[in-house]
Short mmCIF file of C-alpha atoms in Angstrom, two decimals:
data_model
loop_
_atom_site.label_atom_id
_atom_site.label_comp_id
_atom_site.label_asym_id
_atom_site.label_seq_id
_atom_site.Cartn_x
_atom_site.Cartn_y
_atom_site.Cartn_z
CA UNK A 1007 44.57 -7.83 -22.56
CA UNK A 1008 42.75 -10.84 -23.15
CA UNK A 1009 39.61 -12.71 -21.13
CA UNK A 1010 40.07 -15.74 -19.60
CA UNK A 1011 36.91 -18.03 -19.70
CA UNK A 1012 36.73 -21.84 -18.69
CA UNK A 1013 39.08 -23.11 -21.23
CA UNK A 1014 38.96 -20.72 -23.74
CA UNK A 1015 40.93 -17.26 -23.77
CA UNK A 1016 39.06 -14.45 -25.74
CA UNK A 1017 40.94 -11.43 -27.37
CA UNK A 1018 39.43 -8.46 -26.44
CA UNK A 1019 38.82 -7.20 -29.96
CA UNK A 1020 36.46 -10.15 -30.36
CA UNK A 1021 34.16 -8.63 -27.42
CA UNK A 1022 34.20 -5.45 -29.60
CA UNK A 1023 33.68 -7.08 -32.77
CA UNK A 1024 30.52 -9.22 -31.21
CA UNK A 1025 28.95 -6.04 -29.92
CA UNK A 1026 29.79 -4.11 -33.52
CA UNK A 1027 28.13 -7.15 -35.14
CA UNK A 1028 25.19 -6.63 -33.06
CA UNK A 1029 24.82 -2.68 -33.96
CA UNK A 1030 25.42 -1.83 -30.46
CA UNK A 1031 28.08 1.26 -30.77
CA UNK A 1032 27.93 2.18 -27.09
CA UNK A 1033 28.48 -1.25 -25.77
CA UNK A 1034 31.03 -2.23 -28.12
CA UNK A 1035 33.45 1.05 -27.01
CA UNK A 1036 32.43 0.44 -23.22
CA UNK A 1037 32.88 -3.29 -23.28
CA UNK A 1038 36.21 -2.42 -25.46
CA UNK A 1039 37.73 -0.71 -22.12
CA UNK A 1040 36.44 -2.74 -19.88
CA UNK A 1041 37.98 -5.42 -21.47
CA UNK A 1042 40.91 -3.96 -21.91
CA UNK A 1043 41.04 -2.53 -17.73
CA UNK A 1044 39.97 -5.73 -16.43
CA UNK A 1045 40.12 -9.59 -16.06
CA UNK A 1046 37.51 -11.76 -16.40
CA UNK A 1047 36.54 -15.10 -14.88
CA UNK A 1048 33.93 -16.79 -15.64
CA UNK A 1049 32.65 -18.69 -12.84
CA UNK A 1050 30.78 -22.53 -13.06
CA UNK A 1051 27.39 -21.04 -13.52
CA UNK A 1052 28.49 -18.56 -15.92
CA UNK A 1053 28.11 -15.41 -14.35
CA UNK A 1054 30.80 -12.53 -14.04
CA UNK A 1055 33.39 -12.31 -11.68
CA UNK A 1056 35.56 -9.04 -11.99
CA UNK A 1057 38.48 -8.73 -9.74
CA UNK A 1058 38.64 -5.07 -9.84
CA UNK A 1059 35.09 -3.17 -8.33
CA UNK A 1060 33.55 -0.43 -10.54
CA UNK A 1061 32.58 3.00 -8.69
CA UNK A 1062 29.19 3.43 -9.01
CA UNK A 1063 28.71 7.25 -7.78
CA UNK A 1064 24.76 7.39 -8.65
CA UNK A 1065 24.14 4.67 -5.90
CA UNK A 1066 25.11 6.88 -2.83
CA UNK A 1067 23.13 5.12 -0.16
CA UNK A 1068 22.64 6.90 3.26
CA UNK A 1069 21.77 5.64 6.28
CA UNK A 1070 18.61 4.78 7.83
CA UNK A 1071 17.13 2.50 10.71
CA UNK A 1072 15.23 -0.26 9.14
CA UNK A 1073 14.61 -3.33 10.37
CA UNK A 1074 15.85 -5.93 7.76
CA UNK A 1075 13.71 -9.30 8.19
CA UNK A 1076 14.79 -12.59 6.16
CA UNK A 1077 13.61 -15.75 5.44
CA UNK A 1078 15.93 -18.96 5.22
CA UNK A 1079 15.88 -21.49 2.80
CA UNK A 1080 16.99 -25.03 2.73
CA UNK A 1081 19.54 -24.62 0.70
CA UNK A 1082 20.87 -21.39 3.04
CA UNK A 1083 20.15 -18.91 0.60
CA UNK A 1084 18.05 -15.60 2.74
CA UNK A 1085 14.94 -14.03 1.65
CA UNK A 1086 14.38 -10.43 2.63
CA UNK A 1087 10.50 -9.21 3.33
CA UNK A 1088 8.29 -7.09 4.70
CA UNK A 1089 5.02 -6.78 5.93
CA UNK A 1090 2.00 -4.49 5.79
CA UNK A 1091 -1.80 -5.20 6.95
CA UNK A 1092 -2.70 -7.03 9.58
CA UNK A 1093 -0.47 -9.58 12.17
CA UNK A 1094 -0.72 -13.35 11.57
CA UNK A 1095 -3.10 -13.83 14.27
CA UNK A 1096 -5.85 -11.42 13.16
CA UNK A 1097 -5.36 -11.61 8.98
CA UNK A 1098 -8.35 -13.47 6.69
CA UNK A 1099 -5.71 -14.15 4.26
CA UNK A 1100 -2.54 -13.74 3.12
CA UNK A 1101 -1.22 -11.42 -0.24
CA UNK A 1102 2.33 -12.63 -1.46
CA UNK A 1103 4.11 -9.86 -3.84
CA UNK A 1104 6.42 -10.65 -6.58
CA UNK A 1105 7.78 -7.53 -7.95
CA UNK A 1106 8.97 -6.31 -11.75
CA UNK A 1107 12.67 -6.11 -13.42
CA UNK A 1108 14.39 -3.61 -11.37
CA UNK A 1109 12.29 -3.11 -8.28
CA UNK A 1110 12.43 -5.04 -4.83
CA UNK A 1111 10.38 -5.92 -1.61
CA UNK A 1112 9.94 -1.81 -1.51
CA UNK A 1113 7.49 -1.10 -4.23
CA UNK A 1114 5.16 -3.84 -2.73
CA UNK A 1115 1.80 -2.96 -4.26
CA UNK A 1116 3.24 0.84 -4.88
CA UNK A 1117 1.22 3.14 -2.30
CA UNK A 1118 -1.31 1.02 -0.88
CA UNK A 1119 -3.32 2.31 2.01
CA UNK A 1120 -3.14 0.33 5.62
CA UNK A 1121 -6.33 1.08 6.23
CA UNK A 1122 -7.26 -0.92 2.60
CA UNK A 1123 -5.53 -3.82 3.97
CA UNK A 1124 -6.79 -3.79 6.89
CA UNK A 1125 -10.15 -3.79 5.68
CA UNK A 1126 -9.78 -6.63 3.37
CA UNK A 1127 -8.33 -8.43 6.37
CA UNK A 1128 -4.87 -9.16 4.23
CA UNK A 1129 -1.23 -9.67 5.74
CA UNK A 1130 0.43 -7.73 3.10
CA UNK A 1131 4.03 -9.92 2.50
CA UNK A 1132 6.42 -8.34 0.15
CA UNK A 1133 10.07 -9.90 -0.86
CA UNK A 1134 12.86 -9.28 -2.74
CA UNK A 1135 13.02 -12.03 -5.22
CA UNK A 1136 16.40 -13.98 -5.91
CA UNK A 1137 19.57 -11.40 -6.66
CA UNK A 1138 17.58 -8.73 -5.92
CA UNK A 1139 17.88 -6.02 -2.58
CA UNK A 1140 18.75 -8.35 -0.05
CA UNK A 1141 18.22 -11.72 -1.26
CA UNK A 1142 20.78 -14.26 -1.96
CA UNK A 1143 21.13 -15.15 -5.58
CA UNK A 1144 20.36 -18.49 -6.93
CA UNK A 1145 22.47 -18.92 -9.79
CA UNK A 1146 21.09 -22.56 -11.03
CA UNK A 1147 17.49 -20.57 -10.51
CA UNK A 1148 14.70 -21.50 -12.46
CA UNK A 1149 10.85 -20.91 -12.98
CA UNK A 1150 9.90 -24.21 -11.02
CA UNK A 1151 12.99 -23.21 -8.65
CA UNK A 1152 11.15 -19.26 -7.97
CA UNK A 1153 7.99 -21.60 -7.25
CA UNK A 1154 9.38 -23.43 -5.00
CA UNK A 1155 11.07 -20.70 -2.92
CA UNK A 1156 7.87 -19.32 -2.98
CA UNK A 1157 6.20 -22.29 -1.29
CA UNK A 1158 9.37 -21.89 1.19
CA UNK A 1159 8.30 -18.35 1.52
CA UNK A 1160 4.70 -19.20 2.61
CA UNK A 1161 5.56 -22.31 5.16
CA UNK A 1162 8.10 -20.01 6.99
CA UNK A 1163 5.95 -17.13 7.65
CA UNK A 1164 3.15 -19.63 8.14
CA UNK A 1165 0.74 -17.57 5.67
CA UNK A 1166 -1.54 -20.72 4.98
CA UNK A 1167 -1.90 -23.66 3.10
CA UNK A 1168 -3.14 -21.37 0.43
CA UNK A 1169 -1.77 -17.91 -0.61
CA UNK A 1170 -2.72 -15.47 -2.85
CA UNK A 1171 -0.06 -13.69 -5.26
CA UNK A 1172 0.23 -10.29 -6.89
CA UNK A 1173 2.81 -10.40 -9.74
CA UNK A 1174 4.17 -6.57 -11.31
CA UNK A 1175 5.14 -7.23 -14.88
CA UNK A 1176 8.36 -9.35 -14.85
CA UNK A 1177 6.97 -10.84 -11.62
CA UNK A 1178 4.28 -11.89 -13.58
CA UNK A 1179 5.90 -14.34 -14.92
CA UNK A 1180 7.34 -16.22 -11.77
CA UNK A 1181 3.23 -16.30 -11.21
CA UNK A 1182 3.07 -18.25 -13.95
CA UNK A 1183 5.84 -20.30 -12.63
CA UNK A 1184 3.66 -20.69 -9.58
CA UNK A 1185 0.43 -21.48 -11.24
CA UNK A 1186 2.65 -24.35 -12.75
CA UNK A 1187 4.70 -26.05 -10.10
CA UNK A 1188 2.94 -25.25 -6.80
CA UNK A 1189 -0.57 -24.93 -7.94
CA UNK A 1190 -2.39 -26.32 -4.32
CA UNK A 1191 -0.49 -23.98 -2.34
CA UNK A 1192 -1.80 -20.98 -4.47
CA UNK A 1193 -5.88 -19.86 -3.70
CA UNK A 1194 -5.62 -17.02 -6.22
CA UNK A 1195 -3.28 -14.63 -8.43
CA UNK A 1196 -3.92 -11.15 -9.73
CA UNK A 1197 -1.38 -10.02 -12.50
CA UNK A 1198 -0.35 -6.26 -13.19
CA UNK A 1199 1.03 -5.45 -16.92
CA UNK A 1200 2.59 -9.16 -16.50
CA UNK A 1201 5.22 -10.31 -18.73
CA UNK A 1202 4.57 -13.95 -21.10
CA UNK A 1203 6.22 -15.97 -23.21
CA UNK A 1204 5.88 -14.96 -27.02
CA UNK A 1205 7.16 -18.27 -28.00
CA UNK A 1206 4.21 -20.31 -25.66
CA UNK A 1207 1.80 -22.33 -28.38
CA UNK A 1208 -1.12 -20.41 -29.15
CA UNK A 1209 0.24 -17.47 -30.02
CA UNK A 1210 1.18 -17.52 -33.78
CA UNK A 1211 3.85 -15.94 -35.63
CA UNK A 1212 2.10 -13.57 -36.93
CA UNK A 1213 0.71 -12.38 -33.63
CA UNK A 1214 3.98 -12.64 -31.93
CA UNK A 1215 5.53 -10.29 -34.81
CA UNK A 1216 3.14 -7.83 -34.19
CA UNK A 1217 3.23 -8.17 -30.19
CA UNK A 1218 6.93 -7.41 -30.27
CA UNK A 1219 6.59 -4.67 -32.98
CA UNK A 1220 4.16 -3.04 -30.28
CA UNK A 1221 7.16 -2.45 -27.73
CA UNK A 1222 9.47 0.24 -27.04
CA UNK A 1223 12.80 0.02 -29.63
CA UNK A 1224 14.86 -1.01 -26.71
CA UNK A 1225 12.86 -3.87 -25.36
CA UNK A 1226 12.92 -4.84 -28.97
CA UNK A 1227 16.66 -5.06 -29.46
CA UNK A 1228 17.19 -6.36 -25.68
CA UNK A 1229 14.72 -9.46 -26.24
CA UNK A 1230 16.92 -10.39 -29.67
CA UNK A 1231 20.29 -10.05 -28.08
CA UNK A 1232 19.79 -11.67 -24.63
CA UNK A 1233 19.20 -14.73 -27.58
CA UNK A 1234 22.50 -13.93 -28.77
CA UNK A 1235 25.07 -12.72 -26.75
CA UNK A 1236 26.93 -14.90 -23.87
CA UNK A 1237 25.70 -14.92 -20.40
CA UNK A 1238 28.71 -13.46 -19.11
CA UNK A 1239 28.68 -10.59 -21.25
CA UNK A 1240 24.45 -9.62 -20.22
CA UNK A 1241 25.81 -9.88 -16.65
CA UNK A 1242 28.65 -7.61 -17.75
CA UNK A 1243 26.73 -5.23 -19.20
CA UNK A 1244 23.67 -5.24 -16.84
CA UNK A 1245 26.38 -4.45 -13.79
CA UNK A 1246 28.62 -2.03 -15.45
CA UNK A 1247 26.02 -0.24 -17.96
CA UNK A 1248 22.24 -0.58 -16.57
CA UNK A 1249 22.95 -0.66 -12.90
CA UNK A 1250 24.85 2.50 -12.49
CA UNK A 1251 21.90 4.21 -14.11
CA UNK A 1252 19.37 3.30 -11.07
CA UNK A 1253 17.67 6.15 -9.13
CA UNK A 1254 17.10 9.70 -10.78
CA UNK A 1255 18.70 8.62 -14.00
CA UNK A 1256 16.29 5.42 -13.79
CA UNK A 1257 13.26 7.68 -13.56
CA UNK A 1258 14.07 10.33 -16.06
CA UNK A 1259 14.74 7.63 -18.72
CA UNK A 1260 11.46 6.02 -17.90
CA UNK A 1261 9.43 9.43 -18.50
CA UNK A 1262 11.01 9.41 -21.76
CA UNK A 1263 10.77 6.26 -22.76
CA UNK A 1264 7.13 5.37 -21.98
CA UNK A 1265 3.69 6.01 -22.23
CA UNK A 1266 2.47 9.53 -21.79
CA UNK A 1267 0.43 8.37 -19.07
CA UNK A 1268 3.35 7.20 -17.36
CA UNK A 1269 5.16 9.76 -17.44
CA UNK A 1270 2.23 11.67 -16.46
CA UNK A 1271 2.15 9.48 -13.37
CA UNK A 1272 6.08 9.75 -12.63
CA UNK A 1273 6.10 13.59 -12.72
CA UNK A 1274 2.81 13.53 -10.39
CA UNK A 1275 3.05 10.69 -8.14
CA UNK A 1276 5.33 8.18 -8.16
CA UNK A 1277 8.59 9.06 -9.27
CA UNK A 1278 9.60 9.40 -5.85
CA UNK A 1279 8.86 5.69 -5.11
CA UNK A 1280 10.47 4.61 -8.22
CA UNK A 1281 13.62 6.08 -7.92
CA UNK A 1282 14.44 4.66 -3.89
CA UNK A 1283 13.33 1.08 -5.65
CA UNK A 1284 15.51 0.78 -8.53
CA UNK A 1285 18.58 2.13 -5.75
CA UNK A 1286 17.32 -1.02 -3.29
CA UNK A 1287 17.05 -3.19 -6.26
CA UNK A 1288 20.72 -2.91 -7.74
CA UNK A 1289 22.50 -3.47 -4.22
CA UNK A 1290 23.65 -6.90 -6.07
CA UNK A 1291 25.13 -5.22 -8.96
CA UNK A 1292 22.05 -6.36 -11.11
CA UNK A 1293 22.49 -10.27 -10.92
CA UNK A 1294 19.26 -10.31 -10.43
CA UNK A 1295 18.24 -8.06 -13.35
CA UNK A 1296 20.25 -10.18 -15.63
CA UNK A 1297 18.73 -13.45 -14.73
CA UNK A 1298 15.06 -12.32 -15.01
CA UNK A 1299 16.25 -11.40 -18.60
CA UNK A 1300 17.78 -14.67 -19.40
CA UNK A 1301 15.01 -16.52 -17.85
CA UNK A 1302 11.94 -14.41 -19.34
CA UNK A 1303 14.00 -14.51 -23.11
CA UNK A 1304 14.48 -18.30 -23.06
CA UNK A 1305 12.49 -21.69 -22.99
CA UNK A 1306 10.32 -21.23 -19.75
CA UNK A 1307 9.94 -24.75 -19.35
CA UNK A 1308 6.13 -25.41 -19.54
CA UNK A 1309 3.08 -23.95 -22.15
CA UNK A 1310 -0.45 -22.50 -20.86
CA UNK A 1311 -2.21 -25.66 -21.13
CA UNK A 1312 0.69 -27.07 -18.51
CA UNK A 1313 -0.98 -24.58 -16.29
CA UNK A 1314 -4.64 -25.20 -16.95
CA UNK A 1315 -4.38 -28.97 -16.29
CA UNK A 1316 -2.78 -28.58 -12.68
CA UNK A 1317 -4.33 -25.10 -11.14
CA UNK A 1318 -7.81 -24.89 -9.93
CA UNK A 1319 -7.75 -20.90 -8.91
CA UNK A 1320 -8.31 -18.07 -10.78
CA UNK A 1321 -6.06 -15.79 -12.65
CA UNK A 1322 -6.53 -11.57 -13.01
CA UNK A 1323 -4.95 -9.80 -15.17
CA UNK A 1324 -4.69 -6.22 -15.53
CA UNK A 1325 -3.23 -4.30 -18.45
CA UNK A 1326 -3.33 -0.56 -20.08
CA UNK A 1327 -4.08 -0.26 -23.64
CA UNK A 1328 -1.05 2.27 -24.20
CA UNK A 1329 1.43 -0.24 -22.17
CA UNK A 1330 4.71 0.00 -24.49
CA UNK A 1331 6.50 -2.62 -21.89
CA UNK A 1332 3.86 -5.09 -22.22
CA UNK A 1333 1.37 -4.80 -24.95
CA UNK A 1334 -1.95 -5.67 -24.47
CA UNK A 1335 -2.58 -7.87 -27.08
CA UNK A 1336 -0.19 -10.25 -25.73
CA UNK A 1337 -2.80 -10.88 -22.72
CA UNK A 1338 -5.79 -11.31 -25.51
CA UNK A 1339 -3.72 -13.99 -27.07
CA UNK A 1340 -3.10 -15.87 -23.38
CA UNK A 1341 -6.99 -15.00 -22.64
CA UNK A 1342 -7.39 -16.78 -26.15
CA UNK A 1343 -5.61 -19.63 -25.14
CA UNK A 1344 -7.18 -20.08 -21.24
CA UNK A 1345 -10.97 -18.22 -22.08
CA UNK A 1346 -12.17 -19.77 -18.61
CA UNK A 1347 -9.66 -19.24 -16.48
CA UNK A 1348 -8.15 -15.85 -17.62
CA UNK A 1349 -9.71 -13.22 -16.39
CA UNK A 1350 -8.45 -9.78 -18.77
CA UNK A 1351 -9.18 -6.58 -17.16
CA UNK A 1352 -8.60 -3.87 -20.46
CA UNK A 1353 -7.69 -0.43 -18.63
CA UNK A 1354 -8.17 1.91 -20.65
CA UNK A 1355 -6.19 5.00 -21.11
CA UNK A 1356 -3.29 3.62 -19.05
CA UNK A 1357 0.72 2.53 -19.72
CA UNK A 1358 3.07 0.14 -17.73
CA UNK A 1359 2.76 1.89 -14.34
CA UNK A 1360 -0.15 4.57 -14.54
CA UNK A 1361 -2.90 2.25 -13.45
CA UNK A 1362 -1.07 0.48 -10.37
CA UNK A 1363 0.89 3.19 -8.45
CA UNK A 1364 -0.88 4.76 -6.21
CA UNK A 1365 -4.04 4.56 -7.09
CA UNK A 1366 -6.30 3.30 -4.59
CA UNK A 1367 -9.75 2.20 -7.13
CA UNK A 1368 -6.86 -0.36 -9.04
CA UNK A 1369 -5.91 -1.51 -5.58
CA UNK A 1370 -9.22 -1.89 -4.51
CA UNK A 1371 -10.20 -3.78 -7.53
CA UNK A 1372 -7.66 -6.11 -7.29
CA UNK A 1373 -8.09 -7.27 -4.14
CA UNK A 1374 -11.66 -7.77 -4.59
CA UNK A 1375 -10.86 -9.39 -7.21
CA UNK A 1376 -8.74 -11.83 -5.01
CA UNK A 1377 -10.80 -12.28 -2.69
CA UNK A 1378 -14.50 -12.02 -3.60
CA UNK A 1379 -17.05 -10.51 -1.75
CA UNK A 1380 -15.39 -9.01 1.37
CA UNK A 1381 -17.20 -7.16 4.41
CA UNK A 1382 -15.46 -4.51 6.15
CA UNK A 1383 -14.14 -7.08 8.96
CA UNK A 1384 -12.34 -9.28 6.08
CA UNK A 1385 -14.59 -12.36 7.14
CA UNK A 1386 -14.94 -14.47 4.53
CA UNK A 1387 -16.21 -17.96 3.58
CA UNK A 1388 -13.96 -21.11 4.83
CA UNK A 1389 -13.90 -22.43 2.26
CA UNK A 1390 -13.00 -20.06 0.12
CA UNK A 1391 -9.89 -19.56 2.14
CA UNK A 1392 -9.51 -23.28 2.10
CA UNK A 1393 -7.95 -23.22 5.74
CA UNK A 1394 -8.87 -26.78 6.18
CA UNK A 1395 -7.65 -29.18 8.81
CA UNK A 1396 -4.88 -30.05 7.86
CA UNK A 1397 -3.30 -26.36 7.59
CA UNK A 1398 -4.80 -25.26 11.03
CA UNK A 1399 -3.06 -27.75 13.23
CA UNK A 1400 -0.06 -28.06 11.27
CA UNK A 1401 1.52 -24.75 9.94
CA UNK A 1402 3.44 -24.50 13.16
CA UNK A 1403 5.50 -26.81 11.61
CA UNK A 1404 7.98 -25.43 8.75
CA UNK A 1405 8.39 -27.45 5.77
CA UNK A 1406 11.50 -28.86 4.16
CA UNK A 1407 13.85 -26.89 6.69
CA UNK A 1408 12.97 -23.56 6.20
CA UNK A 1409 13.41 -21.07 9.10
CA UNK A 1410 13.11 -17.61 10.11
CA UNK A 1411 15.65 -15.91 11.44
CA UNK A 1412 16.28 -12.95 13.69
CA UNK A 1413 15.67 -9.44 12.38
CA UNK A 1414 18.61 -8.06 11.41
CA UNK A 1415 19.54 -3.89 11.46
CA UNK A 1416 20.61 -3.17 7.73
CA UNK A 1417 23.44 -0.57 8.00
CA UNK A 1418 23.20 1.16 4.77
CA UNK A 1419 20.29 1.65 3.03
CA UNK A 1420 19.24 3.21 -0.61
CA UNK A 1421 16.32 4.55 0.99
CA UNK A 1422 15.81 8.18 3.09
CA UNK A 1423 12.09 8.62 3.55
CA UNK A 1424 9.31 5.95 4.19
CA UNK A 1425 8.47 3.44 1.81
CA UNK A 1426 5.63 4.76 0.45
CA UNK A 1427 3.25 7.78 0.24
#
């Protein structure tokens, strides 16, 4: 059996010898048979195509009544969402959530309470980013692409001239993105545990040796061989070898494999949530998984003084001194880099997740954070919502083509019980 790529044709022993080269035992004897079962095309953008479908019994999905709701871009991709808080026509302001590697539009900001929301006078938006749930991939995506379906995002749902964005770890980084290539359409951003880029200027080689010694042995080896192996074969092994693992599996490794607080956390509170968002997440066979991988591993196409030249708002960051995902010291360096408009919140005693799900003081913070001095009615100062003019008589109009459409019943659904606790 051989694979067939554009122009080349690949003997299946080489796809075991490049995974032996790379000390990676159980993915060279997987990728062995799965060369050898199947026939693989690789498509103009790079990513897998495999004619024959791999049974993936660990994402039984069962049926529920949810009302699916989707954005539409110019370029006819769909955005899935949903909303919490207030309505458009009573909300002070507007919170858009980008959520982490192997989550979707369902973690949101993980148990949040309405009545928080309601009180900080937020419309709560929450979406499944590009390859993930329900949105369409973008293969050609890129940082100032993610921006710009943001921006997309935000005219469609008419949220305001000026939005406010909460980025979970990898979605940290498409805050970044936003910070860079959209900064007047963003008033704020608040950053859990976010992801960076070790390679940004600033951050030395020393520092950078020590950041990435200061991560779990896996995230280690993944952020060296996402360098180094083809696309196809990440997307290969992120469908046929990560994604069948979402759900109870997906929790259970996590307890193991991070912080004691975490784990702590999992086994208390929020493994529940955790394992119904990894199911949702994978319902594209991990493209989008993959992509945040090769996007967060590679040149990101702009350095921390790109962003302090262009945005004007400020930037929170929140991060647990025993995070093994995301070290710490990695936001010291970027607070090193931007001292005045960084704004490091050290948690102490807290890992990747302990600090942010369900737990209403983190919550709390962070929105105040956002938003400043809020009364109980969510009033706050015009022009610190900068709703001028120009936004009030024109966001009836939806930029660049972008549409909503009709809500949609999703059939199927990884999810049994509500979203959140």
């Amino acid at each position: 059996m051989i694979l067939r790529g554009l122009g080349a044709v690949v003997p299946a022993q080489g796809v075991q010898r490049l995974a032996q080269s790379l000390q990676w035992p159980s993915l060279s004897s997987r990728l062995h048979r799965f060369a050898r079962d199947h026939r693989v095309g690789l498509g103009s953008f790079a990513t897998l195509y495999v004619k024959a479908s791999c049974a993936m019994s660990t994402m039984a999905l069962v049926k529920m009544n949810e009302d699916v709701k989707f954005v539409a871009l110019p370029d006819g991709r769909r955005i899935a969402y949903r909303e919490q808080g207030l309505g458009k026509e009573t909300a002070k302001r507007s919170l858009l959530v980008l959520h982490g590697l192997g989550s979707s539009r369902v973690a949101g900001m993980p148990g949040v309470s309405e009545s928080l929301l309601k009180e900080m006078g937020v419309r709560f938006v929450s979406i499944d980013r590009p390859g993930y749930g329900l949105s369409d991939f973008n293969p050609k995506q890129t940082f100032e692409s993610a921006a710009k379906d943001v921006a997309h995002v935000a005219d469609a749902l008419e949220l305001g001239q000026k939005i406010w964005l909460l980025g979970y770890s990898c979605g940290g980084a498409y805050c970044w993105g936003a910070a860079r290539y959209i900064p007047e359409r963003i008033a704020g951003i608040a950053m859990w545990a976010p992801v960076g880029n070790y390679s940004w200027k600033g951050i030395s080689e020393s520092e950078r040796t020590k950041l990435i010694a200061n991560i779990t042995p896996r995230s280690r080896s993944t952020y060296g061989i996402v360098q180094r192996v083809p696309k196809w074969m990440l997307y290969a092994y992120v469908r046929y070898f990560i994604v069948p693992s979402v759900g109870a599996k997906w929790v259970e490794d996590a307890k193991n494999r991070l912080a004691p607080p975490d784990a702590q956390n999992l086994r208390e509170i929020s493994g529940d949530i955790m394992e119904r968002d990894s199911i949702e997440s994978a319902k594209q066979k991990g493209k989008g998984m993959a992509q945040d991988l090769l996007l967060i591993s590679g040149d990101w196409g702009f350095e921390l003084s790109d962003v302090q030249d262009v945005y004007q708002g400020s930037i929170h960051i929140f991060n647990g001194d025993q995070d093994l995902l995301v070290p710490l010291g990695l936001q010291q360096c970027i607070k090193k880099v931007l001292p005045d408009l960084v704004h490091l919140h050290d948690l102490e005693g807290e890992g990747h997740i302990s600090a942010f799900c369900c737990n209403d003081k983190i919550h709390r913070e962070t929105l105040e954070c956002l938003f400043g001095g809020v009364g109980t009615t969510g009033e706050m100062d015009a022009d610190k919502l900068d709703m001028g003019s120009e936004e009030q008589n024109g966001n009836q109009k939806v930029q660049n083509g972008s549409i909503v459409s009709e809500t949609i019943k999703e059939g199927t659904s990884a999810l049994n019980a509500p979203y959140l606790h």
